[in-house]
C-alpha positions as a printed NumPy array, in Angstrom:
array([[ -5.547, -72.158,  30.712],
       [ -8.4  , -74.394,  31.726],
       [-11.612, -73.18 ,  33.3  ],
       [-11.443, -76.086,  35.768],
       [ -9.114, -76.044,  38.752],
       [ -8.467, -78.632,  41.436],
       [ -7.406, -77.311,  44.808],
       [ -6.592, -78.838,  48.172],
       [ -8.833, -76.962,  50.589],
       [ -7.387, -78.558,  53.709],
       [ -4.915, -81.412,  53.995],
       [ -6.471, -84.429,  52.281],
       [ -9.627, -82.599,  51.122],
       [-10.028, -81.411,  47.556],
       [-12.399, -79.299,  45.489],
       [-12.851, -79.151,  41.742],
       [-13.991, -75.659,  40.777],
       [-15.239, -73.856,  37.699],
       [-16.223, -70.187,  37.7  ],
       [-19.53 , -70.143,  35.837],
       [-19.753, -67.701,  32.977],
       [-16.064, -67.998,  32.079],
       [-16.097, -70.804,  29.503],
       [-15.829, -70.628,  25.729],
       [-19.223, -72.349,  25.384],
       [-21.346, -69.997,  27.516],
       [-23.015, -68.325,  24.515],
       [-23.882, -71.715,  23.   ],
       [-25.312, -72.957,  26.306],
       [-27.56 , -69.892,  26.407],
       [-28.578, -70.361,  22.744],
       [-29.638, -73.899,  23.633],
       [-31.897, -72.573,  26.386],
       [-29.768, -73.007,  29.493],
       [-28.075, -70.719,  31.984],
       [-24.339, -71.554,  32.17 ],
       [-24.291, -71.308,  35.974],
       [-22.914, -73.642,  38.607],
       [-26.108, -75.69 ,  38.704],
       [-25.989, -76.254,  34.938],
       [-22.393, -77.477,  35.243],
       [-23.437, -79.831,  38.05 ],
       [-25.914, -81.299,  35.576],
       [-23.13 , -81.652,  33.012],
       [-21.045, -83.51 ,  35.584],
       [-23.935, -85.757,  36.625],
       [-24.8  , -86.618,  33.031],
       [-21.163, -87.324,  32.126],
       [-20.667, -89.544,  35.162],
       [-23.872, -91.472,  34.497],
       [-23.149, -92.006,  30.799],
       [-19.372, -92.158,  30.522],
       [-17.938, -93.073,  33.901],
       [-20.464, -94.62 ,  36.308],
       [-17.599, -95.898,  38.479],
       [-17.116, -92.291,  39.632],
       [-20.612, -92.058,  41.097],
       [-20.619, -91.661,  44.887],
       [-16.882, -90.81 ,  44.946],
       [-17.494, -87.079,  45.373],
       [-20.255, -84.637,  46.273],
       [-21.515, -81.484,  44.606],
       [-21.932, -78.022,  46.093],
       [-22.616, -75.604,  43.225],
       [-23.762, -72.014,  43.445],
       [-25.069, -69.68 ,  40.785],
       [-21.593, -68.379,  40.006],
       [-19.54 , -71.516,  40.575],
       [-19.496, -75.27 ,  40.028],
       [-17.935, -77.226,  42.875],
       [-17.388, -80.924,  43.454],
       [-15.503, -82.006,  46.551],
       [-13.985, -85.154,  47.969],
       [-11.083, -86.698,  49.799],
       [-10.584, -88.765,  46.608],
       [ -8.307, -86.54 ,  44.552],
       [ -8.103, -89.11 ,  41.741],
       [-11.883, -89.147,  41.307],
       [-11.923, -85.361,  40.983],
       [ -9.061, -85.492,  38.484],
       [-11.075, -87.962,  36.397],
       [-14.142, -85.719,  36.598],
       [-12.037, -82.758,  35.474],
       [-10.785, -84.807,  32.52 ],
       [-14.392, -85.538,  31.518],
       [-15.598, -81.969,  31.926],
       [-12.693, -79.866,  30.671],
       [-13.202, -80.568,  26.942],
       [-16.792, -79.375,  27.234],
       [-15.663, -75.957,  28.46 ],
       [-14.049, -75.2  ,  25.086],
       [-15.594, -77.509,  22.463],
       [-18.953, -76.21 ,  21.224],
       [-19.645, -79.349,  19.176],
       [-19.164, -81.599,  22.189],
       [-21.347, -79.372,  24.353],
       [-24.09 , -79.312,  21.727],
       [-23.974, -83.125,  21.507],
       [-24.09 , -83.482,  25.299],
       [-27.105, -81.19 ,  25.66 ],
       [-28.887, -82.913,  22.765],
       [-28.145, -86.351,  24.206],
       [-29.248, -85.29 ,  27.68 ],
       [-32.515, -83.916,  26.33 ],
       [-33.156, -87.078,  24.281],
       [-32.663, -89.228,  27.379],
       [-35.024, -87.106,  29.489],
       [-32.27 , -85.608,  31.638],
       [-33.092, -82.12 ,  32.913],
       [-30.482, -79.573,  33.892],
       [-31.285, -77.672,  37.094],
       [-30.243, -74.275,  35.843]])
């Protein structure tokens, strides 16, 4: 089961959700000095989009909370692509460590 889920909130409107604090990498995120909350995961999404898939930028919006990451859009395909980028990071500690290290090296700051 994946931590990410894509739902249709109303006809033609979609949300990509992740319940913060439920991933396999939460302990690592904390060890690396971050709070694995919804705002941290927004930063993960922003960094991934900027570095790996800039074509996704502006195709969805973010609305995280402390306990939940949320991206929303009428563009279901864009959210599916974002989920494909983010899902491996919810379970792969090595990938998460590399992302946080790369983000720090580039000057990116997570808003957690």
